[in-house]
Coordinates of C-alpha atoms and ligand atoms in Angstrom, one line a residue:
X279 CA 0.0 0.0 0.0
X280 CA 1.4 3.4 -1.0
X281 CA 2.2 5.8 1.9
X282 CA -0.8 8.1 2.4
X283 CA -0.9 11.7 1.3
X284 CA -0.6 14.0 4.3
X285 CA -3.5 16.3 5.4
X286 CA -3.2 19.8 6.9
X287 CA -2.4 19.2 10.6
X288 CA -5.3 18.8 13.0
X289 CA -5.6 20.7 16.3
X290 CA -4.1 17.8 18.3
X291 CA -1.2 17.6 15.9
X292 CA -0.6 21.4 16.1
X293 CA -0.5 21.0 19.9
X294 CA 2.1 18.2 19.6
X295 CA 4.2 20.2 17.2
X296 CA 4.0 23.2 19.6
X297 CA 5.2 21.0 22.5
X298 CA 8.1 19.6 20.5
X299 CA 9.0 23.0 19.1
X300 CA 9.0 24.5 22.6
X301 CA 11.2 21.7 23.9
X302 CA 13.7 22.2 21.2
X303 CA 13.7 26.0 21.6
X304 CA 14.2 25.7 25.4
X305 CA 17.1 23.3 24.9
X306 CA 18.9 25.2 22.1
X307 CA 17.9 28.9 22.3
X308 CA 18.4 31.6 24.9
X309 CA 15.3 32.0 27.2
X310 CA 14.0 35.4 25.9
X311 CA 14.1 34.0 22.3
X312 CA 12.4 30.8 23.4
X313 CA 9.6 32.8 25.1
X314 CA 9.2 34.9 22.0
X315 CA 9.0 31.8 19.8
X316 CA 6.4 30.2 22.1
X317 CA 4.3 33.3 22.3
X318 CA 4.4 33.7 18.5
X319 CA 3.4 30.1 17.9
X320 CA 0.6 30.2 20.5
X321 CA -0.8 33.4 19.1
X322 CA -0.8 32.0 15.6
X323 CA -2.5 28.9 16.7
X324 CA -5.1 30.9 18.7
X325 CA -5.9 33.1 15.6
X326 CA -6.1 30.0 13.4
X327 CA -8.6 28.4 15.7
X328 CA -10.5 31.6 16.2
X329 CA -10.7 32.1 12.4
X330 CA -12.3 28.6 12.2
X331 CA -14.8 29.1 15.0
X332 CA -15.7 32.7 13.9
X333 CA -15.8 31.7 10.2
X334 CA -19.4 32.7 9.7
X335 CA -19.5 35.5 12.1
X336 CA -16.6 37.2 10.2
X337 CA -18.9 36.9 7.1
X338 CA -21.9 38.5 8.8
X339 CA -23.8 35.3 9.7
X340 CA -24.6 34.9 13.4
X341 CA -24.4 31.7 15.3
X342 CA -22.9 29.9 18.3
X343 CA -19.1 30.0 18.6
X344 CA -18.8 26.8 20.6
X345 CA -15.4 25.9 22.0
X346 CA -12.2 27.0 20.4
X347 CA -11.1 23.5 19.4
X348 CA -14.3 21.7 18.3
X349 CA -16.8 24.4 17.6
X350 CA -20.3 23.1 18.4
X351 CA -19.6 19.4 17.6
X352 CA -20.3 18.2 21.2
X353 CA -23.5 20.2 21.6
X354 CA -24.7 18.9 18.2
X355 CA -23.9 15.3 19.1
X356 CA -25.7 15.6 22.5
X357 CA -29.1 16.8 21.1
X358 CA -29.2 18.1 17.6
X359 CA -32.8 19.2 17.5
X360 CA -32.4 21.2 20.7
X361 CA -29.2 22.7 19.5
X362 CA -30.7 23.8 16.2
X363 CA -34.0 25.0 17.8
X364 CA -32.1 27.1 20.4
X365 CA -30.0 28.7 17.8
X366 CA -32.8 29.5 15.4
X367 CA -34.5 31.2 18.3
X368 CA -31.3 33.1 19.3
X369 CA -29.7 34.0 15.9
X370 CA -32.4 33.5 13.4
X371 CA -32.5 31.4 10.2
X372 CA -29.9 30.6 8.8
X373 CA -27.3 30.4 11.5
X374 CA -23.6 29.5 11.2
X375 CA -21.7 27.0 13.3
X376 CA -18.7 24.7 13.2
X377 CA -19.2 21.0 12.9
X378 CA -16.2 18.6 13.1
X379 CA -14.0 21.4 12.1
X380 CA -16.0 22.6 9.1
X381 CA -18.0 25.8 8.8
X382 CA -21.7 24.8 8.6
X383 CA -24.7 26.8 7.6
X384 CA -28.0 25.5 9.2
X385 CA -31.4 26.4 7.9
X386 CA -35.1 25.4 7.9
X387 CA -35.9 27.8 5.1
X388 CA -37.7 25.6 2.5
X389 CA -36.6 27.8 -0.5
X390 CA -33.0 27.9 0.6
X391 CA -33.0 24.1 1.0
X392 CA -34.6 23.6 -2.5
X393 CA -32.0 25.9 -4.1
X394 CA -29.1 24.0 -2.6
X395 CA -30.5 20.5 -3.0
X396 CA -31.8 21.0 -6.6
X397 CA -30.9 24.2 -8.5
X398 CA -27.3 24.3 -7.2
X399 CA -26.8 20.6 -6.9
X400 CA -23.7 20.6 -9.1
X401 CA -21.9 22.7 -6.4
X402 CA -23.3 20.6 -3.5
X403 CA -23.1 17.0 -4.8
X404 CA -21.4 15.4 -1.8
X405 CA -22.8 14.7 1.6
X406 CA -19.9 14.4 4.0
X407 CA -17.1 17.1 3.9
X408 CA -14.1 14.9 4.4
X409 CA -12.8 11.5 3.2
X410 CA -15.3 9.4 5.2
X411 CA -14.4 8.0 8.5
X412 CA -14.2 4.5 7.2
X413 CA -10.7 3.7 5.9
X414 CA -10.5 3.0 2.1
X415 CA -10.0 -0.7 2.6
X416 CA -13.2 -0.9 4.6
X417 CA -16.2 -2.1 2.7
X418 CA -18.4 0.6 4.1
X419 CA -16.2 3.3 2.5
X420 CA -17.9 2.4 -0.8
X421 CA -21.4 3.0 0.4
X422 CA -23.3 5.2 -2.1
X423 CA -24.3 7.4 0.9
X424 CA -20.6 8.3 1.4
X425 CA -19.3 8.3 -2.1
X426 CA -18.4 11.6 -3.7
X427 CA -18.5 13.4 -7.1
X428 CA -18.3 11.1 -10.2
X429 CA -18.1 7.9 -8.1
X430 CA -21.4 8.8 -6.5
X431 CA -23.0 9.5 -9.9
X432 CA -21.7 6.3 -11.4
X433 CA -22.9 4.0 -8.6
X434 CA -26.2 5.9 -8.1
X435 CA -26.9 5.5 -11.8
X436 CA -26.5 1.8 -11.5
X437 CA -28.8 1.5 -8.5
X438 CA -31.5 3.7 -9.8
X439 CA -33.3 1.2 -12.0
X440 CA -33.8 -1.1 -9.0
X441 CA -36.2 1.4 -7.5
X442 CA -38.5 2.4 -10.3
X443 CA -42.3 2.0 -10.2
X444 CA -42.1 -1.0 -12.6
X445 CA -39.6 -2.7 -10.2
X446 CA -41.9 -2.0 -7.2
X447 CA -44.7 -3.8 -8.9
X448 CA -42.6 -6.9 -9.2
X449 CA -41.7 -6.7 -5.5
X450 CA -45.3 -7.0 -4.5
X451 CA -45.2 -10.8 -4.0
X452 CA -42.1 -10.9 -1.7
X453 CA -43.3 -7.9 0.3
X454 CA -46.8 -9.5 0.8
X455 CA -45.2 -12.8 1.8
X456 CA -43.2 -11.1 4.6
X457 CA -46.3 -9.1 5.8
X458 CA -48.2 -12.4 6.1
X459 CA -45.3 -13.9 8.1
X460 CA -45.6 -11.0 10.4
X461 CA -49.4 -11.7 10.8
X462 CA -48.6 -15.3 11.8
X463 CA -46.1 -14.1 14.3
X464 CA -48.6 -11.7 15.8
X465 CA -51.2 -14.5 16.0
X466 CA -48.9 -16.2 18.5
X467 CA -48.6 -13.1 20.6
X468 CA -52.4 -12.7 20.7
X469 CA -52.7 -16.3 21.9
X470 CA -50.2 -15.7 24.6
X471 CA -51.9 -12.5 25.6
X472 CA -48.6 -10.6 25.9
X473 CA -48.0 -7.0 24.9
X474 CA -45.8 -6.4 21.9
X475 CA -42.4 -4.6 21.5
X476 CA -43.3 -2.9 18.3
X477 CA -39.8 -2.1 17.2
X478 CA -38.5 -5.5 17.7
X479 CA -41.2 -7.0 15.5
X480 CA -40.9 -4.5 12.7
X481 CA -37.1 -4.8 12.8
X482 CA -37.5 -8.5 11.9
X483 CA -40.0 -7.7 9.2
X484 CA -37.9 -5.0 7.4
X485 CA -34.8 -7.1 7.4
X486 CA -36.8 -10.0 5.9
X487 CA -38.3 -7.7 3.2
X488 CA -34.9 -6.2 2.2
X489 CA -33.3 -9.7 2.1
X490 CA -36.0 -10.9 -0.3
X491 CA -36.1 -7.7 -2.4
X492 CA -32.4 -7.1 -2.6
X493 CA -31.1 -10.7 -2.8
X494 CA -34.2 -12.9 -3.4
X495 CA -32.9 -14.5 -0.2
X496 CA -34.9 -15.7 2.8
X497 CA -33.3 -14.4 5.9
X498 CA -35.9 -16.2 8.1
X499 CA -35.7 -13.4 10.7
X500 CA -38.8 -14.7 12.5
X501 CA -36.7 -17.7 13.7
X502 CA -37.8 -18.0 17.3
X503 CA -34.7 -19.4 19.0
X504 CA -32.3 -16.5 18.6
X505 CA -32.1 -13.1 17.0
X506 CA -30.9 -13.4 13.4
X507 CA -27.2 -12.4 12.9
X508 CA -28.2 -9.8 10.2
X509 CA -30.4 -8.1 12.8
X510 CA -27.7 -8.4 15.5
X511 CA -25.0 -6.9 13.4
X512 CA -27.2 -4.2 11.8
X513 CA -28.1 -3.1 15.3
X514 CA -24.4 -3.0 16.3
X515 CA -23.7 -0.9 13.3
X516 CA -26.4 1.6 14.1
X517 CA -25.3 1.9 17.6
X518 CA -21.6 2.3 16.7
X519 CA -21.5 3.2 13.0
X520 CA -19.0 6.0 13.5
X521 CA -18.2 6.2 17.2
X522 CA -17.8 9.7 18.5
X523 CA -14.3 8.9 19.9
X524 CA -13.2 7.9 16.4
X525 CA -14.6 11.1 14.8
X526 CA -12.8 13.2 17.4
X527 CA -9.6 11.3 16.9
X528 CA -9.7 11.8 13.2
X529 CA -10.5 15.5 13.5
X530 CA -7.8 16.1 16.1
X531 CA -5.1 13.9 14.6
X532 CA -5.8 13.3 10.8
X533 CA -2.2 12.4 10.0
X534 CA -1.6 10.2 13.1
X535 CA -4.8 8.4 12.1
X536 CA -3.5 7.9 8.5
X537 CA -0.1 6.7 9.8
X538 CA -1.8 4.2 12.3
X539 CA -4.0 2.8 9.5
X540 CA -1.0 2.5 7.2
X541 CA 0.9 0.5 9.9
X542 CA -1.9 -1.4 11.5
X543 CA -4.5 -1.7 8.8
X544 CA -7.7 -0.9 10.7
X545 CA -7.6 -3.8 13.2
X546 CA -8.3 -1.3 15.9
X547 CA -11.7 -0.2 14.7
X548 CA -14.6 -1.4 16.9
X549 CA -17.0 -2.0 14.1
X550 CA -14.7 -4.7 12.8
X551 CA -17.1 -7.6 13.8
X552 CA -20.1 -6.3 11.8
X553 CA -17.7 -5.4 8.9
X554 CA -16.3 -8.9 8.7
X555 CA -19.7 -10.5 9.1
X556 CA -21.3 -8.5 6.3
X557 CA -18.3 -8.8 4.0
X558 CA -18.1 -12.5 4.3
X559 CA -21.8 -13.3 4.2
X560 CA -22.8 -10.8 1.5
X561 CA -19.7 -11.7 -0.7
X562 CA -20.7 -15.3 -0.6
X563 CA -24.3 -14.5 -1.6
X564 CA -23.0 -12.4 -4.5
X565 CA -20.5 -15.1 -5.6
X566 CA -23.3 -17.7 -5.5
X567 CA -25.4 -15.5 -7.8
X568 CA -22.6 -14.7 -10.2
X569 CA -21.8 -18.4 -10.6
X570 CA -25.2 -19.9 -10.5
X571 CA -27.6 -20.6 -13.3
X572 CA -30.0 -18.1 -11.6
X573 CA -27.8 -15.4 -13.1
X574 CA -30.4 -14.5 -15.6
X575 CA -30.2 -11.0 -17.0
X576 CA -33.9 -10.4 -16.4
X577 CA -33.8 -11.2 -12.7
X578 CA -35.6 -8.4 -10.8
X579 CA -33.8 -7.9 -7.6
X580 CA -31.3 -5.2 -6.8
X581 CA -28.4 -7.6 -6.7
X582 CA -29.0 -8.9 -10.2
X583 CA -29.2 -5.3 -11.5
X584 CA -25.8 -4.5 -10.1
X585 CA -24.3 -7.8 -11.4
X586 CA -25.6 -7.0 -14.8
X587 CA -24.2 -3.5 -14.5
X588 CA -20.7 -5.0 -13.8
X589 CA -20.6 -6.1 -17.5
X590 CA -22.9 -3.5 -19.0
X591 CA -22.0 -0.3 -20.9
X592 CA -25.5 1.1 -20.5
X593 CA -26.1 4.3 -18.6
X594 CA -29.0 5.7 -16.6
X595 CA -30.1 9.1 -15.5
X596 CA -29.8 9.5 -11.8
X597 CA -32.9 11.6 -11.7
X598 CA -35.1 8.8 -13.0
X599 CA -35.9 7.7 -9.4
X600 CA -37.8 11.0 -8.9
X601 CA -40.1 10.7 -11.9
X602 CA -43.3 10.6 -9.9
X603 CA -42.3 12.1 -6.6
X604 CA -44.4 15.0 -5.5
X605 CA -41.7 16.3 -3.2
X606 CA -38.8 16.9 -5.5
X607 CA -38.4 20.3 -7.1
X608 CA -38.8 20.8 -10.8
X609 CA -35.1 21.9 -11.1
X610 CA -33.5 18.5 -10.7
X611 CA -30.0 18.8 -11.9
X612 CA -29.1 16.8 -15.0
X613 CA -26.3 14.6 -13.8
X614 CA -23.4 13.8 -16.1
X615 CA -23.6 10.4 -17.8
X616 CA -20.6 8.3 -17.1
X617 CA -19.9 5.1 -19.0
X618 CA -18.3 3.0 -16.3
X619 CA -19.4 -0.1 -14.5
X620 CA -19.3 -1.0 -10.8
X621 CA -16.8 -3.3 -9.1
X622 CA -17.7 -6.4 -7.1
X623 CA -16.6 -4.7 -3.9
X624 CA -18.9 -1.9 -4.7
X625 CA -21.8 -4.3 -5.3
X626 CA -21.2 -6.0 -1.9
X627 CA -21.0 -2.6 -0.3
X628 CA -24.4 -1.4 -1.7
X629 CA -26.1 -4.7 -0.8
X630 CA -24.9 -4.4 2.8
X631 CA -26.0 -0.7 2.8
X632 CA -29.5 -1.7 1.6
X633 CA -29.8 -4.2 4.5
X634 CA -28.8 -1.5 7.0
X635 CA -30.5 1.5 5.5
X636 CA -33.8 -0.3 4.8
X637 CA -33.8 -2.0 8.2
X638 CA -33.7 0.8 10.8
X639 CA -35.5 3.7 9.1
X640 CA -38.5 1.8 7.9
X641 CA -38.8 -0.2 11.2
X642 CA -38.7 3.0 13.1
X643 CA -41.4 4.6 11.0
X644 CA -43.7 1.6 11.2
X645 CA -43.2 1.6 15.0
X646 CA -44.2 5.2 15.4
X647 CA -47.2 4.8 13.0
X648 CA -48.6 1.9 14.9
X649 CA -48.0 3.6 18.2
X650 CA -49.9 6.7 17.0
X651 CA -52.7 4.6 15.7
X652 CA -52.9 2.7 19.0
X653 CA -53.2 6.0 20.9
X654 CA -55.5 7.7 18.4
X655 CA -58.3 5.0 17.9
X656 CA -60.4 7.1 15.6
X657 CA -57.5 7.4 13.2
X658 CA -57.0 3.6 13.4
X659 CA -60.6 2.9 12.8
X660 CA -60.7 5.2 9.7
X661 CA -57.6 3.6 8.3
X662 CA -59.0 0.1 9.0
X663 CA -62.3 1.0 7.2
X664 CA -60.3 1.9 4.1
X665 CA -58.2 -1.2 4.3
X666 CA -61.2 -3.5 4.6
X667 CA -62.9 -1.9 1.7
X668 CA -59.9 -2.3 -0.5
X669 CA -59.4 -6.0 0.6
X670 CA -63.1 -6.8 0.2
X671 CA -63.1 -10.6 0.5
X672 CA -59.6 -11.1 -1.1
X673 CA -56.6 -12.4 0.8
X674 CA -54.0 -10.5 -1.2
X675 CA -53.5 -7.0 -2.5
X676 CA -52.5 -5.8 -6.0
X677 CA -50.4 -2.8 -6.9
X678 CA -53.5 -0.8 -7.7
X679 CA -55.1 -1.8 -4.4
X680 CA -52.1 -0.3 -2.6
X681 CA -52.5 2.9 -4.5
X682 CA -56.0 3.2 -3.2
X683 CA -54.9 3.3 0.5
X684 CA -54.8 7.1 0.5
X685 CA -55.8 7.6 4.1
X686 CA -53.3 5.1 5.4
X687 CA -50.7 6.9 3.4
X688 CA -51.7 10.2 5.0
X689 CA -51.3 8.5 8.5
X690 CA -47.8 7.3 7.5
X691 CA -46.8 10.8 6.1
X692 CA -48.1 12.5 9.3
X693 CA -46.0 10.1 11.3
X694 CA -42.9 10.8 9.1
X695 CA -43.6 14.5 9.7
X696 CA -43.6 14.2 13.4
X697 CA -40.9 11.6 13.7
X698 CA -38.6 11.9 10.7
X699 CA -36.0 9.1 11.2
X700 CA -33.2 11.4 9.9
X701 CA -33.6 14.8 11.6
X702 CA -31.0 16.7 9.6
X703 CA -29.1 16.0 6.4
X704 CA -26.1 17.8 4.8
X705 CA -24.3 18.7 1.6
X706 CA -20.7 19.9 1.2
X707 CA -19.8 22.7 -1.2
X708 CA -17.2 21.7 -3.9
X709 CA -16.6 25.1 -5.5
X710 CA -17.0 28.8 -4.6
X711 CA -20.6 29.8 -5.0
X712 CA -22.9 32.5 -3.7
X713 CA -26.4 31.2 -2.6
X714 CA -28.9 33.3 -0.8
X715 CA -26.4 36.0 -0.3
X716 CA -24.0 33.6 1.4
X717 CA -20.5 33.0 0.0
X718 CA -19.8 29.3 0.3
X719 CA -16.2 28.1 -0.2
X720 CA -15.2 24.5 -1.0
X721 CA -15.4 22.5 2.2
X722 CA -18.2 24.5 3.8
X723 CA -21.2 22.5 4.7
X724 CA -24.9 23.1 4.4
X725 CA -27.4 21.4 6.8
X726 CA -31.1 21.1 6.1
X727 CA -32.9 20.9 9.5
X728 CA -35.6 18.5 8.5
X729 CA -37.1 18.2 12.0
X730 CA -37.6 22.0 12.4
X731 CA -39.0 22.3 8.8
X732 CA -41.6 19.8 10.0
X733 CA -42.3 21.6 13.3
X734 CA -42.4 25.1 11.8
X735 CA -45.8 26.8 12.5
X736 CA -45.7 28.4 9.1
X737 CA -45.6 25.0 7.4
X738 CA -47.8 23.0 9.9
X739 CA -50.0 25.0 12.3
X740 CA -50.1 23.4 15.8
X741 CA -47.2 21.2 14.9
X742 CA -47.4 19.0 18.1
X743 CA -50.8 17.8 17.0
X744 CA -51.0 14.4 15.3
X745 CA -53.3 15.1 12.4
X746 CA -53.2 13.0 9.2
X747 CA -55.6 15.5 7.5
X748 CA -52.6 17.7 6.9
X749 CA -51.8 15.3 4.0
X750 CA -55.3 15.2 2.5
X751 CA -55.5 16.9 -1.0
X752 CA -57.1 20.0 0.8
X753 CA -54.7 19.9 3.7
X754 CA -51.6 20.1 1.5
X755 CA -53.1 22.4 -1.2
X756 CA -51.6 25.6 0.3
X757 CA -48.3 24.1 1.4
X758 CA -45.0 24.0 -0.4
X759 CA -44.3 20.3 -1.1
X760 CA -40.7 21.1 -0.2
X761 CA -41.8 21.4 3.5
X762 CA -42.0 17.7 3.7
X763 CA -38.5 16.2 3.8
X764 CA -38.4 12.8 5.6
X765 CA -36.5 11.4 2.6
X766 CA -34.3 14.5 2.0
X767 CA -34.5 16.2 -1.4
X768 CA -33.0 16.6 -4.9
X769 CA -30.9 14.0 -6.8
X770 CA -29.3 12.9 -3.6
X771 CA -32.5 12.1 -1.8
X772 CA -33.3 8.7 -0.4
X773 CA -33.2 6.1 -3.2
X774 CA -35.4 3.7 -1.2
X775 CA -38.3 6.2 -0.7
X776 CA -40.8 4.4 -2.9
X777 CA -39.7 1.0 -1.7
X778 CA -40.2 2.0 1.9
X779 CA -43.6 3.6 1.3
X780 CA -44.8 0.5 -0.5
X781 CA -43.5 -1.8 2.2
X782 CA -45.1 0.2 5.0
X783 CA -48.5 0.4 3.2
X784 CA -48.5 -3.3 2.5
X785 CA -47.5 -4.3 6.1
X786 CA -49.9 -2.0 7.8
X787 CA -52.8 -3.0 5.6
X788 CA -52.4 -6.6 6.5
X789 CA -52.0 -5.8 10.2
X790 CA -55.1 -3.5 10.4
X791 CA -57.2 -6.1 8.6
X792 CA -56.5 -8.7 11.2
X793 CA -55.8 -6.9 14.5
X794 CA -56.8 -4.0 16.7
X795 CA -54.0 -2.2 18.5
X796 CA -54.5 -0.3 21.8
X797 CA -52.3 1.5 24.3
X798 CA -50.1 -0.5 26.6
X799 CA -51.7 -1.4 30.0
X800 CA -48.4 -1.1 31.8
X801 CA -46.6 1.8 30.0
X802 CA -47.9 5.3 30.5
X803 CA -48.9 7.1 27.3
X804 CA -46.9 10.2 26.9
X805 CA -47.4 12.9 24.1
X806 CA -45.2 14.1 22.6
X807 CA -43.3 10.8 22.8
X808 CA -40.1 11.3 24.8
X809 CA -37.2 10.8 22.3
X810 CA -33.6 9.7 22.6
X811 CA -31.8 12.9 21.8
X812 CA -28.8 11.2 20.2
X813 CA -28.5 10.2 16.6
X814 CA -31.5 9.0 14.5
X815 CA -35.0 9.7 15.8
X816 CA -35.8 7.0 18.3
X817 CA -38.1 6.8 21.3
X818 CA -36.4 7.1 24.7
X819 CA -37.8 3.8 25.8
X820 CA -39.3 0.7 24.2
X821 CA -42.8 1.4 22.8
X822 CA -45.3 -1.4 23.8
X823 CA -48.9 -1.9 22.7
X824 CA -51.7 -4.4 23.2
X825 CA -53.0 -6.4 20.3
X826 CA -56.3 -8.3 19.8
X827 CA -57.6 -10.4 17.0
X828 CA -60.5 -9.0 15.0
Ligands
HEM243 C1 -39.0 5.3 6.1 C2 -37.9 4.9 5.5 C3 -36.7 5.7 5.1 C4 -36.4 7.0 5.4 C5 -37.2 8.0 6.3 C6 -35.2 7.4 4.7 C7 -34.6 8.6 4.8 C8 -33.4 8.9 4.1 C9 -32.8 10.3 4.1 C10 -33.3 11.5 4.9 C11 -31.7 10.2 3.3 C12 -30.8 11.4 3.0 C13 -31.3 12.1 1.9 C14 -30.6 13.5 1.6 O1 -29.5 13.7 2.1 O2 -31.3 14.3 0.9 C15 -31.6 8.9 2.8 C16 -30.6 8.4 1.9 C17 -30.5 7.1 1.5 N1 -31.4 6.1 1.7 FE1 -33.1 6.2 2.8 N2 -34.7 6.3 4.0 C18 -35.6 5.2 4.2 C19 -35.6 4.0 3.7 C20 -34.6 3.5 2.8 C21 -34.6 2.2 2.2 C22 -35.7 1.1 2.3 C23 -33.4 2.1 1.5 C24 -32.9 1.0 0.6 C25 -33.5 0.0 0.3 C26 -32.7 3.4 1.6 C27 -31.6 3.7 1.0 C28 -31.0 5.0 1.1 C29 -29.7 5.3 0.4 C30 -28.9 4.3 -0.5 C31 -29.5 6.7 0.6 C32 -28.3 7.5 0.1 C33 -28.6 8.1 -1.3 C34 -27.4 8.8 -1.9 O3 -26.5 9.3 -1.2 O4 -27.4 8.9 -3.1 N3 -33.5 4.2 2.4 N4 -32.7 8.1 3.3

């Protein structure tokens, strides 16, 4: 492996250089000169750090200074929605801060977000500012979520055809199969008269669905004896994906970090177990498919599409995924077409990402939706009436049936408004550009505060009220569609949006048809639901509910 290219020194490294420099000066120079050198070095360092933390203030945009070394990184990690809410109240919208050493502009202004995500997408193509925290040799470094520039475009183009409406139609059968497995599982709970841990149940379902849709593979997650390893390792990844200590270390010591990885590989990383598990398991699934007779070009799952792309010279428009989305602006940037294929490592990485991305977000939304319906019985009854009408006396649903579940879709959207699994998403600027009277330089980041867009009185009056009517045709008539951002926006928005919507509608329809859900007898109902302030939107404690057969 070639010796890595050095980065500008981090704050920790500057400190070490200062100490070494002071030692040498004390040892070899007269005291007055030493003192002068140390004062000079300290002053320079102070002004460098100050420039960083005052980056936006010096450009006329107000915001918190945070501490000299890390800006506001700690406050953001502790409770991002509180941090942003407090700062909108104090400094207005947008405000500037420093996140992981990068100047960040945070906004909940829908027009500003649409401009950056769509009209100026070319200057804001990347999500993360830095080479990602996973080392290059780590499989996860090739996730499309983290890829940059042309690599992102190339891989996203290859993935896009797996998520079109035509593909969703074909996934109807595996999705319905999994929903019915869940019904059987619930039947057992009803018999035992125990309350259900909603998240646990939906976690098994979403992992099953993604296994079938992505690999045509039965992960059999409802296996009773023990938790399936895919679920165990996905949970581990969600809890530890990029540990805060690792982020801080990389920001403080970027070159020491590179050196350690060069010498040690990345044996020290704590996500190693999940990495090795997914690499081995998913590679063997991919190999089996490549070598098996099943490798038919017309196979419909995401894996086959990627395998076909390995050999293909065909290209796709990255914007295709948005063709019928009502939430994406009309200014979708026309991405460059690049005639390149994807490597086997990249295929394995995307398949692993789908398992993880499709598992947590969808399970979390299903969990909150069911919890809301348990506590708002009139909403549940209205949704059930619609479901029963669509089912009539059938046992299965067609694609067109799913399209008729408009009230249930409103319930899911209102849940996504109140509990967006991803509360904030970002873009990094790649060239100097002036947007909304703000001069962005390469490396500056832009954060769209999804949670606060969804709780802004101007977009949603009485935002703490759970009201699915907000998404009825009349309810949304006077609202900018850009004020609903659970899946982000623009060409880099969630590729699995339609997949997730379809899966949630199918699952909830089968559940509502067979069961009634009511508030837990042991847990106190609290509204708004107390949330865990760290990371993705999650309840602070396990949500339970009672279930009875209809
Ligand atoms: C309720 C379910 C889901 C929610 C709320 C959700 C939300 C999001 C959000 C907010 C983003 C960032 C978008 C942005 O920066 O503008 C994202 C990206 C992404 N999501 Fe989802 N997601 C969900 C389900 C899924 C599923 C089922 C899959 C895959 C099967 C998936 C795959 C991805 C991928 C690959 C990206 C990165 C796209 C890119 O960088 O080009 N998501 N998602």
